[in-house]
Amino acid sequence: MQIVRTVSFPDQELLSDLSPLPPQLEGVVWDMRSAPASGSLDDVDAVILPYLNAGEVLPELSKVPRLKFVQSQSTGFDGIREAAGPAAGVANASGVHAAATAEIALGLILAKLRGIDDAVRAQQERIWRPSRRSSLADRRVLLIGVGGIGTEIARRLKPFEVELTRIGSAPRKDALGNVHGIAELPSLAPHHDVVIAVTPLSEATRHLIDAAVLAALPDGALVVNVGRGPVVDTDALTAEVLSGRLHCALDVVDPEPLPRDHPLWGAPNALITPHVGGNASAFEPRIRRLLSSQLAALAEGRTPANLVQQGPF
């Protein structure tokens, strides 16, 4: 049975790129900041959220009385289920950002371990300042998160000859080997040089990497976050980084964006990128393939992929 008939798109470009829509569907443009370009929200069954700053407009979902389905263009779905309500299905963009986010994770690690960030600063001052840095080879890496992005990070780490330990929500075996449970994090932390957080944000993972975990890491360890900012306790991390004991490389922070006067900006042990992990050339073709597939499923009355809340499907 076809549940969705009218879908809102956050901009005309996305609607045009995905047109013609399946004949069973109608598309309207709604940026979620003003009224729809045509028609009424009373007719909308499904909403495709904007890619950037979607969290700012989530309260607008309450204005869609017939809401049956919400599609995120991000892997994360913080607050979307709550804003959509339990009656609506919610899907994320799992898989779309995996390759690009894995790339930035590796890029941040290599840049920080090999001192490329320091070299950039030295270049601005026209200073030749060679020094011996840590290799990624032979590092003990703790990867927290074994979903799509975590799997791609693990695959990309393999050629770098690291000793990899993975942590998931519960202990188990998978195609890549052993997965430790999240409860083992405090006991594993002291034995790893690099910690990568790519786990989704939930009540169980908020401040998962807290003062106790950070204190357990060996001197000189590198904390990398490419998942969700609040997974790491920013105050605790800042204290360790400013002391000079730990290093960090962050694509996500809490709060986001980091305030201009935050001390991490000026910390030589910190490398910060502005949440651009998935925002790369791979994004557009991959999100369009996913959305096209989702629209076809909705038109044909099939269950869409990547549901993180079942709704009516």
PDB file of C-alpha atoms in Angstrom:
ATOM      1  CA  MET A   1       0.000   0.000   0.000  1.00  0.00           C
ATOM      2  CA  GLN A   2       1.324   3.430  -0.958  1.00  0.00           C
ATOM      3  CA  ILE A   3       1.692   5.508   2.216  1.00  0.00           C
ATOM      4  CA  VAL A   4       3.386   8.601   0.797  1.00  0.00           C
ATOM      5  CA  ARG A   5       2.143  10.711  -2.112  1.00  0.00           C
ATOM      6  CA  THR A   6       3.626  14.206  -1.646  1.00  0.00           C
ATOM      7  CA  VAL A   7       7.287  14.760  -0.764  1.00  0.00           C
ATOM      8  CA  SER A   8       8.897  18.058   0.181  1.00  0.00           C
ATOM      9  CA  PHE A   9      12.419  18.833  -1.029  1.00  0.00           C
ATOM     10  CA  PRO A  10      14.651  21.387   0.749  1.00  0.00           C
ATOM     11  CA  ASP A  11      15.546  23.187  -2.486  1.00  0.00           C
ATOM     12  CA  GLN A  12      14.611  23.315  -6.154  1.00  0.00           C
ATOM     13  CA  GLU A  13      17.990  21.980  -7.267  1.00  0.00           C
ATOM     14  CA  LEU A  14      17.517  18.702  -5.440  1.00  0.00           C
ATOM     15  CA  LEU A  15      13.980  18.312  -6.779  1.00  0.00           C
ATOM     16  CA  SER A  16      15.188  19.015 -10.312  1.00  0.00           C
ATOM     17  CA  ASP A  17      18.083  16.561 -10.014  1.00  0.00           C
ATOM     18  CA  LEU A  18      15.716  13.789  -8.932  1.00  0.00           C
ATOM     19  CA  SER A  19      13.058  14.576 -11.515  1.00  0.00           C
ATOM     20  CA  PRO A  20      11.098  13.108 -13.083  1.00  0.00           C
ATOM     21  CA  LEU A  21       9.737  11.641  -9.871  1.00  0.00           C
ATOM     22  CA  PRO A  22       7.899   8.323  -9.966  1.00  0.00           C
ATOM     23  CA  PRO A  23       4.426   9.062 -11.382  1.00  0.00           C
ATOM     24  CA  GLN A  24       2.788   8.141  -8.078  1.00  0.00           C
ATOM     25  CA  LEU A  25       4.595  10.966  -6.264  1.00  0.00           C
ATOM     26  CA  GLU A  26       4.354  14.750  -6.276  1.00  0.00           C
ATOM     27  CA  GLY A  27       7.224  16.972  -5.198  1.00  0.00           C
ATOM     28  CA  VAL A  28       7.084  20.412  -3.569  1.00  0.00           C
ATOM     29  CA  VAL A  29       9.909  22.706  -2.484  1.00  0.00           C
ATOM     30  CA  TRP A  30      10.005  23.567   1.219  1.00  0.00           C
ATOM     31  CA  ASP A  31      13.178  24.921   2.840  1.00  0.00           C
ATOM     32  CA  MET A  32      11.579  24.567   6.290  1.00  0.00           C
ATOM     33  CA  ARG A  33      12.246  28.250   6.981  1.00  0.00           C
ATOM     34  CA  SER A  34       9.333  29.728   5.040  1.00  0.00           C
ATOM     35  CA  ALA A  35       6.093  28.559   3.452  1.00  0.00           C
ATOM     36  CA  PRO A  36       6.290  25.933   0.675  1.00  0.00           C
ATOM     37  CA  ALA A  37       6.972  27.334  -2.789  1.00  0.00           C
ATOM     38  CA  SER A  38       3.641  25.865  -3.878  1.00  0.00           C
ATOM     39  CA  GLY A  39       0.825  23.920  -2.304  1.00  0.00           C
ATOM     40  CA  SER A  40       0.204  23.461   1.398  1.00  0.00           C
ATOM     41  CA  LEU A  41       1.885  21.547   4.194  1.00  0.00           C
ATOM     42  CA  ASP A  42      -1.482  19.883   4.717  1.00  0.00           C
ATOM     43  CA  ASP A  43      -0.747  17.842   1.574  1.00  0.00           C
ATOM     44  CA  VAL A  44       2.807  16.783   2.499  1.00  0.00           C
ATOM     45  CA  ASP A  45       3.360  13.177   3.628  1.00  0.00           C
ATOM     46  CA  ALA A  46       7.165  13.025   3.530  1.00  0.00           C
ATOM     47  CA  VAL A  47       9.973  15.503   4.168  1.00  0.00           C
ATOM     48  CA  ILE A  48      13.568  15.398   2.937  1.00  0.00           C
ATOM     49  CA  LEU A  49      15.600  17.419   5.401  1.00  0.00           C
ATOM     50  CA  PRO A  50      18.300  19.871   4.287  1.00  0.00           C
ATOM     51  CA  TYR A  51      21.829  18.539   4.492  1.00  0.00           C
ATOM     52  CA  LEU A  52      23.365  21.470   6.364  1.00  0.00           C
ATOM     53  CA  ASN A  53      21.998  22.819   9.648  1.00  0.00           C
ATOM     54  CA  ALA A  54      19.031  20.461   9.660  1.00  0.00           C
ATOM     55  CA  GLY A  55      18.894  20.576  13.448  1.00  0.00           C
ATOM     56  CA  GLU A  56      17.886  24.236  13.304  1.00  0.00           C
ATOM     57  CA  VAL A  57      14.650  23.502  11.424  1.00  0.00           C
ATOM     58  CA  LEU A  58      13.514  20.244  13.018  1.00  0.00           C
ATOM     59  CA  PRO A  59      10.743  21.985  15.027  1.00  0.00           C
ATOM     60  CA  GLU A  60       9.077  22.814  11.682  1.00  0.00           C
ATOM     61  CA  LEU A  61       8.157  19.147  11.294  1.00  0.00           C
ATOM     62  CA  SER A  62       5.360  19.740  13.802  1.00  0.00           C
ATOM     63  CA  LYS A  63       3.637  21.865  11.132  1.00  0.00           C
ATOM     64  CA  VAL A  64       3.144  18.833   8.845  1.00  0.00           C
ATOM     65  CA  PRO A  65      -0.138  17.248  10.001  1.00  0.00           C
ATOM     66  CA  ARG A  66       0.040  14.181   7.730  1.00  0.00           C
ATOM     67  CA  LEU A  67       3.737  13.428   8.237  1.00  0.00           C
ATOM     68  CA  LYS A  68       4.499   9.784   7.488  1.00  0.00           C
ATOM     69  CA  PHE A  69       8.205   9.807   6.609  1.00  0.00           C
ATOM     70  CA  VAL A  70      11.333  11.911   7.198  1.00  0.00           C
ATOM     71  CA  GLN A  71      14.564  11.388   5.270  1.00  0.00           C
ATOM     72  CA  SER A  72      17.829  12.755   6.648  1.00  0.00           C
ATOM     73  CA  GLN A  73      20.744  13.499   4.346  1.00  0.00           C
ATOM     74  CA  SER A  74      23.144  12.795   7.229  1.00  0.00           C
ATOM     75  CA  THR A  75      24.177   9.578   8.906  1.00  0.00           C
ATOM     76  CA  GLY A  76      23.354  11.026  12.316  1.00  0.00           C
ATOM     77  CA  PHE A  77      19.724  11.405  13.318  1.00  0.00           C
ATOM     78  CA  ASP A  78      20.022  13.359  16.577  1.00  0.00           C
ATOM     79  CA  GLY A  79      16.631  14.787  17.509  1.00  0.00           C
ATOM     80  CA  ILE A  80      14.877  13.792  14.275  1.00  0.00           C
ATOM     81  CA  ARG A  81      12.779  10.986  15.733  1.00  0.00           C
ATOM     82  CA  GLU A  82      11.663  13.194  18.582  1.00  0.00           C
ATOM     83  CA  ALA A  83      10.748  16.043  16.212  1.00  0.00           C
ATOM     84  CA  ALA A  84       8.935  13.761  13.749  1.00  0.00           C
ATOM     85  CA  GLY A  85       6.948  11.944  16.424  1.00  0.00           C
ATOM     86  CA  PRO A  86       6.542   8.184  16.816  1.00  0.00           C
ATOM     87  CA  ALA A  87       3.959   7.833  14.044  1.00  0.00           C
ATOM     88  CA  ALA A  88       6.418   8.828  11.297  1.00  0.00           C
ATOM     89  CA  GLY A  89       9.113   6.661   9.774  1.00  0.00           C
ATOM     90  CA  VAL A  90      12.604   8.159   9.925  1.00  0.00           C
ATOM     91  CA  ALA A  91      15.518   7.149   7.696  1.00  0.00           C
ATOM     92  CA  ASN A  92      19.118   8.291   7.762  1.00  0.00           C
ATOM     93  CA  ALA A  93      21.712   8.407   4.990  1.00  0.00           C
ATOM     94  CA  SER A  94      23.725   5.433   6.191  1.00  0.00           C
ATOM     95  CA  GLY A  95      26.390   4.531   3.647  1.00  0.00           C
ATOM     96  CA  VAL A  96      26.361   7.854   1.834  1.00  0.00           C
ATOM     97  CA  HIS A  97      29.042   9.437   4.018  1.00  0.00           C
ATOM     98  CA  ALA A  98      31.044   6.355   4.967  1.00  0.00           C
ATOM     99  CA  ALA A  99      33.898   6.685   2.484  1.00  0.00           C
ATOM    100  CA  ALA A 100      34.383  10.437   2.863  1.00  0.00           C
ATOM    101  CA  THR A 101      34.204  10.353   6.661  1.00  0.00           C
ATOM    102  CA  ALA A 102      36.687   7.482   6.765  1.00  0.00           C
ATOM    103  CA  GLU A 103      38.987   9.568   4.562  1.00  0.00           C
ATOM    104  CA  ILE A 104      38.930  12.539   6.916  1.00  0.00           C
ATOM    105  CA  ALA A 105      39.515  10.278   9.915  1.00  0.00           C
ATOM    106  CA  LEU A 106      42.671   8.930   8.295  1.00  0.00           C
ATOM    107  CA  GLY A 107      43.678  12.404   7.147  1.00  0.00           C
ATOM    108  CA  LEU A 108      43.351  13.855  10.646  1.00  0.00           C
ATOM    109  CA  ILE A 109      45.302  10.995  12.191  1.00  0.00           C
ATOM    110  CA  LEU A 110      48.159  11.225   9.701  1.00  0.00           C
ATOM    111  CA  ALA A 111      48.282  15.013   9.874  1.00  0.00           C
ATOM    112  CA  LYS A 112      48.469  15.041  13.657  1.00  0.00           C
ATOM    113  CA  LEU A 113      50.847  12.111  14.131  1.00  0.00           C
ATOM    114  CA  ARG A 114      53.262  13.274  11.440  1.00  0.00           C
ATOM    115  CA  GLY A 115      53.127  16.934  12.461  1.00  0.00           C
ATOM    116  CA  ILE A 116      51.655  18.247   9.225  1.00  0.00           C
ATOM    117  CA  ASP A 117      49.636  20.806  11.196  1.00  0.00           C
ATOM    118  CA  ASP A 118      52.859  22.121  12.760  1.00  0.00           C
ATOM    119  CA  ALA A 119      54.516  22.146   9.331  1.00  0.00           C
ATOM    120  CA  VAL A 120      51.723  24.342   7.974  1.00  0.00           C
ATOM    121  CA  ARG A 121      52.222  26.813  10.804  1.00  0.00           C
ATOM    122  CA  ALA A 122      55.987  26.785  10.223  1.00  0.00           C
ATOM    123  CA  GLN A 123      55.437  27.365   6.514  1.00  0.00           C
ATOM    124  CA  GLN A 124      53.488  30.526   7.245  1.00  0.00           C
ATOM    125  CA  GLU A 125      56.527  31.767   9.164  1.00  0.00           C
ATOM    126  CA  ARG A 126      58.958  30.480   6.473  1.00  0.00           C
ATOM    127  CA  ILE A 127      60.692  28.265   9.030  1.00  0.00           C
ATOM    128  CA  TRP A 128      62.364  24.939   8.194  1.00  0.00           C
ATOM    129  CA  ARG A 129      61.777  22.864  11.329  1.00  0.00           C
ATOM    130  CA  PRO A 130      62.348  19.111  10.870  1.00  0.00           C
ATOM    131  CA  SER A 131      61.640  16.734  13.740  1.00  0.00           C
ATOM    132  CA  ARG A 132      60.972  13.040  14.280  1.00  0.00           C
ATOM    133  CA  ARG A 133      57.271  12.257  14.631  1.00  0.00           C
ATOM    134  CA  SER A 134      55.159   9.196  15.360  1.00  0.00           C
ATOM    135  CA  SER A 135      54.269   6.891  12.515  1.00  0.00           C
ATOM    136  CA  LEU A 136      50.798   5.477  12.165  1.00  0.00           C
ATOM    137  CA  ALA A 137      52.544   2.157  11.557  1.00  0.00           C
ATOM    138  CA  ASP A 138      52.742   0.094  14.749  1.00  0.00           C
ATOM    139  CA  ARG A 139      50.321   2.381  16.643  1.00  0.00           C
ATOM    140  CA  ARG A 140      47.711   0.740  18.852  1.00  0.00           C
ATOM    141  CA  VAL A 141      44.392   2.099  17.585  1.00  0.00           C
ATOM    142  CA  LEU A 142      41.082   1.892  19.465  1.00  0.00           C
ATOM    143  CA  LEU A 143      38.089   2.347  17.135  1.00  0.00           C
ATOM    144  CA  ILE A 144      34.791   3.110  18.886  1.00  0.00           C
ATOM    145  CA  GLY A 145      31.962   2.406  16.431  1.00  0.00           C
ATOM    146  CA  VAL A 146      31.640  -0.543  14.062  1.00  0.00           C
ATOM    147  CA  GLY A 147      28.814   0.590  11.764  1.00  0.00           C
ATOM    148  CA  GLY A 148      29.228   1.600   8.139  1.00  0.00           C
ATOM    149  CA  ILE A 149      31.718   4.395   8.771  1.00  0.00           C
ATOM    150  CA  GLY A 150      33.613   2.392  11.376  1.00  0.00           C
ATOM    151  CA  THR A 151      33.911  -0.482   8.931  1.00  0.00           C
ATOM    152  CA  GLU A 152      35.338   1.823   6.252  1.00  0.00           C
ATOM    153  CA  ILE A 153      37.831   3.310   8.729  1.00  0.00           C
ATOM    154  CA  ALA A 154      38.938  -0.201   9.733  1.00  0.00           C
ATOM    155  CA  ARG A 155      39.428  -1.161   6.082  1.00  0.00           C
ATOM    156  CA  ARG A 156      41.539   1.920   5.430  1.00  0.00           C
ATOM    157  CA  LEU A 157      43.649   1.371   8.531  1.00  0.00           C
ATOM    158  CA  LYS A 158      44.649  -2.147   7.545  1.00  0.00           C
ATOM    159  CA  PRO A 159      47.413  -1.167   5.058  1.00  0.00           C
ATOM    160  CA  PHE A 160      48.973   1.120   7.700  1.00  0.00           C
ATOM    161  CA  GLU A 161      50.052  -1.864   9.813  1.00  0.00           C
ATOM    162  CA  VAL A 162      48.324  -0.800  13.033  1.00  0.00           C
ATOM    163  CA  GLU A 163      47.197  -2.918  15.952  1.00  0.00           C
ATOM    164  CA  LEU A 164      43.442  -2.349  15.796  1.00  0.00           C
ATOM    165  CA  THR A 165      40.928  -2.907  18.581  1.00  0.00           C
ATOM    166  CA  ARG A 166      37.241  -2.282  17.893  1.00  0.00           C
ATOM    167  CA  ILE A 167      34.442  -1.421  20.306  1.00  0.00           C
ATOM    168  CA  GLY A 168      30.730  -1.779  19.591  1.00  0.00           C
ATOM    169  CA  SER A 169      27.562  -1.548  21.650  1.00  0.00           C
ATOM    170  CA  ALA A 170      27.982  -5.184  22.744  1.00  0.00           C
ATOM    171  CA  PRO A 171      30.747  -7.807  22.448  1.00  0.00           C
ATOM    172  CA  ARG A 172      30.479 -10.042  19.407  1.00  0.00           C
ATOM    173  CA  LYS A 173      32.226 -11.436  16.356  1.00  0.00           C
ATOM    174  CA  ASP A 174      31.715 -10.034  12.863  1.00  0.00           C
ATOM    175  CA  ALA A 175      33.298 -10.373   9.420  1.00  0.00           C
ATOM    176  CA  LEU A 176      36.354  -8.385  10.543  1.00  0.00           C
ATOM    177  CA  GLY A 177      36.891 -10.297  13.772  1.00  0.00           C
ATOM    178  CA  ASN A 178      36.406  -9.549  17.454  1.00  0.00           C
ATOM    179  CA  VAL A 179      34.318  -6.613  18.693  1.00  0.00           C
ATOM    180  CA  HIS A 180      34.636  -5.555  22.326  1.00  0.00           C
ATOM    181  CA  GLY A 181      31.670  -4.205  24.270  1.00  0.00           C
ATOM    182  CA  ILE A 182      31.363  -0.562  25.259  1.00  0.00           C
ATOM    183  CA  ALA A 183      31.755  -1.512  28.928  1.00  0.00           C
ATOM    184  CA  GLU A 184      35.377  -2.492  28.191  1.00  0.00           C
ATOM    185  CA  LEU A 185      36.403   1.019  27.141  1.00  0.00           C
ATOM    186  CA  PRO A 186      37.945   2.064  30.497  1.00  0.00           C
ATOM    187  CA  SER A 187      40.104  -1.071  30.662  1.00  0.00           C
ATOM    188  CA  LEU A 188      41.185  -0.846  27.002  1.00  0.00           C
ATOM    189  CA  ALA A 189      42.032   2.871  26.990  1.00  0.00           C
ATOM    190  CA  PRO A 190      45.418   2.590  28.771  1.00  0.00           C
ATOM    191  CA  HIS A 191      46.738   0.273  26.068  1.00  0.00           C
ATOM    192  CA  HIS A 192      46.102   2.437  22.978  1.00  0.00           C
ATOM    193  CA  ASP A 193      47.896   5.343  21.338  1.00  0.00           C
ATOM    194  CA  VAL A 194      45.038   6.543  19.114  1.00  0.00           C
ATOM    195  CA  VAL A 195      41.312   6.573  19.946  1.00  0.00           C
ATOM    196  CA  ILE A 196      38.810   7.160  17.133  1.00  0.00           C
ATOM    197  CA  ALA A 197      35.187   7.940  18.007  1.00  0.00           C
ATOM    198  CA  VAL A 198      32.652   7.398  15.229  1.00  0.00           C
ATOM    199  CA  THR A 199      29.737   6.077  17.268  1.00  0.00           C
ATOM    200  CA  PRO A 200      26.260   7.628  16.937  1.00  0.00           C
ATOM    201  CA  LEU A 201      25.050   9.904  19.717  1.00  0.00           C
ATOM    202  CA  SER A 202      22.646   8.375  22.234  1.00  0.00           C
ATOM    203  CA  GLU A 203      22.134   8.515  25.976  1.00  0.00           C
ATOM    204  CA  ALA A 204      24.538   5.582  26.225  1.00  0.00           C
ATOM    205  CA  THR A 205      27.285   7.338  24.250  1.00  0.00           C
ATOM    206  CA  ARG A 206      26.941  10.944  25.460  1.00  0.00           C
ATOM    207  CA  HIS A 207      30.264  11.788  27.175  1.00  0.00           C
ATOM    208  CA  LEU A 208      31.347   8.190  26.611  1.00  0.00           C
ATOM    209  CA  ILE A 209      34.895   9.517  26.381  1.00  0.00           C
ATOM    210  CA  ASP A 210      34.889  11.312  29.703  1.00  0.00           C
ATOM    211  CA  ALA A 211      37.515  12.545  32.142  1.00  0.00           C
ATOM    212  CA  ALA A 212      38.137   9.022  33.466  1.00  0.00           C
ATOM    213  CA  VAL A 213      38.694   7.507  30.017  1.00  0.00           C
ATOM    214  CA  LEU A 214      40.909  10.405  28.964  1.00  0.00           C
ATOM    215  CA  ALA A 215      42.962  10.126  32.151  1.00  0.00           C
ATOM    216  CA  ALA A 216      43.448   6.416  31.451  1.00  0.00           C
ATOM    217  CA  LEU A 217      45.012   7.050  28.034  1.00  0.00           C
ATOM    218  CA  PRO A 218      48.819   6.969  27.893  1.00  0.00           C
ATOM    219  CA  ASP A 219      50.779  10.226  27.667  1.00  0.00           C
ATOM    220  CA  GLY A 220      50.883  11.542  24.113  1.00  0.00           C
ATOM    221  CA  ALA A 221      47.769   9.665  22.978  1.00  0.00           C
ATOM    222  CA  LEU A 222      45.663  11.126  20.158  1.00  0.00           C
ATOM    223  CA  VAL A 223      41.873  11.485  20.486  1.00  0.00           C
ATOM    224  CA  VAL A 224      40.025  11.669  17.144  1.00  0.00           C
ATOM    225  CA  ASN A 225      36.304  12.414  16.861  1.00  0.00           C
ATOM    226  CA  VAL A 226      34.559  12.152  13.494  1.00  0.00           C
ATOM    227  CA  GLY A 227      31.206  10.982  14.873  1.00  0.00           C
ATOM    228  CA  ARG A 228      29.239  13.308  17.127  1.00  0.00           C
ATOM    229  CA  GLY A 229      30.691  16.073  19.289  1.00  0.00           C
ATOM    230  CA  PRO A 230      28.973  15.206  22.601  1.00  0.00           C
ATOM    231  CA  VAL A 231      30.419  11.674  22.568  1.00  0.00           C
ATOM    232  CA  VAL A 232      33.551  13.363  23.969  1.00  0.00           C
ATOM    233  CA  ASP A 233      33.430  15.511  27.110  1.00  0.00           C
ATOM    234  CA  THR A 234      34.811  18.756  25.683  1.00  0.00           C
ATOM    235  CA  ASP A 235      35.768  20.262  29.043  1.00  0.00           C
ATOM    236  CA  ALA A 236      37.687  17.158  30.076  1.00  0.00           C
ATOM    237  CA  LEU A 237      39.395  16.894  26.692  1.00  0.00           C
ATOM    238  CA  THR A 238      40.318  20.574  26.732  1.00  0.00           C
ATOM    239  CA  ALA A 239      41.969  20.210  30.122  1.00  0.00           C
ATOM    240  CA  GLU A 240      44.080  17.262  28.935  1.00  0.00           C
ATOM    241  CA  VAL A 241      45.045  18.943  25.664  1.00  0.00           C
ATOM    242  CA  LEU A 242      45.953  22.262  27.251  1.00  0.00           C
ATOM    243  CA  SER A 243      48.111  20.429  29.793  1.00  0.00           C
ATOM    244  CA  GLY A 244      50.088  19.043  26.864  1.00  0.00           C
ATOM    245  CA  ARG A 245      49.465  15.421  27.867  1.00  0.00           C
ATOM    246  CA  LEU A 246      47.051  14.477  25.065  1.00  0.00           C
ATOM    247  CA  HIS A 247      46.531  15.498  21.443  1.00  0.00           C
ATOM    248  CA  CYS A 248      43.213  15.758  19.624  1.00  0.00           C
ATOM    249  CA  ALA A 249      42.004  15.889  16.024  1.00  0.00           C
ATOM    250  CA  LEU A 250      38.332  16.829  15.781  1.00  0.00           C
ATOM    251  CA  ASP A 251      35.915  17.119  12.887  1.00  0.00           C
ATOM    252  CA  VAL A 252      33.000  17.397  15.329  1.00  0.00           C
ATOM    253  CA  VAL A 253      32.868  19.311  18.600  1.00  0.00           C
ATOM    254  CA  ASP A 254      30.498  20.175  21.415  1.00  0.00           C
ATOM    255  CA  PRO A 255      29.237  22.863  21.204  1.00  0.00           C
ATOM    256  CA  GLU A 256      29.282  23.222  17.443  1.00  0.00           C
ATOM    257  CA  PRO A 257      30.597  25.477  16.119  1.00  0.00           C
ATOM    258  CA  LEU A 258      33.216  25.908  18.801  1.00  0.00           C
ATOM    259  CA  PRO A 259      32.997  29.454  20.245  1.00  0.00           C
ATOM    260  CA  ARG A 260      35.640  31.836  18.892  1.00  0.00           C
ATOM    261  CA  ASP A 261      37.156  32.310  22.340  1.00  0.00           C
ATOM    262  CA  HIS A 262      37.397  28.594  23.127  1.00  0.00           C
ATOM    263  CA  PRO A 263      40.944  27.645  24.196  1.00  0.00           C
ATOM    264  CA  LEU A 264      41.094  24.604  21.892  1.00  0.00           C
ATOM    265  CA  TRP A 265      41.399  26.945  18.883  1.00  0.00           C
ATOM    266  CA  GLY A 266      44.825  28.079  20.028  1.00  0.00           C
ATOM    267  CA  ALA A 267      46.084  24.791  21.446  1.00  0.00           C
ATOM    268  CA  PRO A 268      49.097  23.486  19.493  1.00  0.00           C
ATOM    269  CA  ASN A 269      48.061  19.927  20.400  1.00  0.00           C
ATOM    270  CA  ALA A 270      44.658  20.366  18.705  1.00  0.00           C
ATOM    271  CA  LEU A 271      43.710  20.020  15.045  1.00  0.00           C
ATOM    272  CA  ILE A 272      40.139  21.076  14.182  1.00  0.00           C
ATOM    273  CA  THR A 273      38.152  20.815  10.958  1.00  0.00           C
ATOM    274  CA  PRO A 274      34.616  22.303  10.691  1.00  0.00           C
ATOM    275  CA  HIS A 275      32.459  19.147  10.494  1.00  0.00           C
ATOM    276  CA  VAL A 276      33.241  18.426   6.858  1.00  0.00           C
ATOM    277  CA  GLY A 277      33.754  14.668   7.106  1.00  0.00           C
ATOM    278  CA  GLY A 278      30.923  13.753   4.749  1.00  0.00           C
ATOM    279  CA  ASN A 279      30.877  17.023   2.815  1.00  0.00           C
ATOM    280  CA  ALA A 280      33.045  15.959  -0.109  1.00  0.00           C
ATOM    281  CA  SER A 281      32.675  15.284  -3.825  1.00  0.00           C
ATOM    282  CA  ALA A 282      31.383  11.770  -3.106  1.00  0.00           C
ATOM    283  CA  PHE A 283      28.338  13.171  -1.305  1.00  0.00           C
ATOM    284  CA  GLU A 284      26.149  14.438  -4.154  1.00  0.00           C
ATOM    285  CA  PRO A 285      26.117  11.363  -6.423  1.00  0.00           C
ATOM    286  CA  ARG A 286      25.708   9.047  -3.464  1.00  0.00           C
ATOM    287  CA  ILE A 287      22.890  10.989  -1.776  1.00  0.00           C
ATOM    288  CA  ARG A 288      21.058  11.261  -5.082  1.00  0.00           C
ATOM    289  CA  ARG A 289      21.298   7.506  -5.610  1.00  0.00           C
ATOM    290  CA  LEU A 290      19.928   6.899  -2.122  1.00  0.00           C
ATOM    291  CA  LEU A 291      17.104   9.423  -2.477  1.00  0.00           C
ATOM    292  CA  SER A 292      16.132   8.052  -5.875  1.00  0.00           C
ATOM    293  CA  SER A 293      15.931   4.563  -4.392  1.00  0.00           C
ATOM    294  CA  GLN A 294      13.933   5.833  -1.397  1.00  0.00           C
ATOM    295  CA  LEU A 295      11.458   7.651  -3.624  1.00  0.00           C
ATOM    296  CA  ALA A 296      10.965   4.556  -5.739  1.00  0.00           C
ATOM    297  CA  ALA A 297      10.270   2.499  -2.610  1.00  0.00           C
ATOM    298  CA  LEU A 298       7.755   5.048  -1.326  1.00  0.00           C
ATOM    299  CA  ALA A 299       5.981   5.200  -4.694  1.00  0.00           C
ATOM    300  CA  GLU A 300       5.744   1.428  -4.916  1.00  0.00           C
ATOM    301  CA  GLY A 301       4.576   0.943  -1.346  1.00  0.00           C
ATOM    302  CA  ARG A 302       7.812  -0.778  -0.303  1.00  0.00           C
ATOM    303  CA  THR A 303       9.654  -0.186   2.970  1.00  0.00           C
ATOM    304  CA  PRO A 304      12.406   2.411   2.506  1.00  0.00           C
ATOM    305  CA  ALA A 305      15.968   1.616   3.516  1.00  0.00           C
ATOM    306  CA  ASN A 306      17.894   2.879   6.556  1.00  0.00           C
ATOM    307  CA  LEU A 307      14.904   3.207   8.872  1.00  0.00           C
ATOM    308  CA  VAL A 308      15.922   4.288  12.366  1.00  0.00           C
ATOM    309  CA  GLN A 309      12.246   4.620  13.344  1.00  0.00           C
ATOM    310  CA  GLN A 310       9.699   2.281  11.831  1.00  0.00           C
ATOM    311  CA  GLY A 311       6.618   4.504  11.701  1.00  0.00           C
ATOM    312  CA  PRO A 312       3.919   3.083   9.394  1.00  0.00           C
ATOM    313  CA  PHE A 313       6.279   0.913   7.337  1.00  0.00           C
TER     314      PHE A 313
END
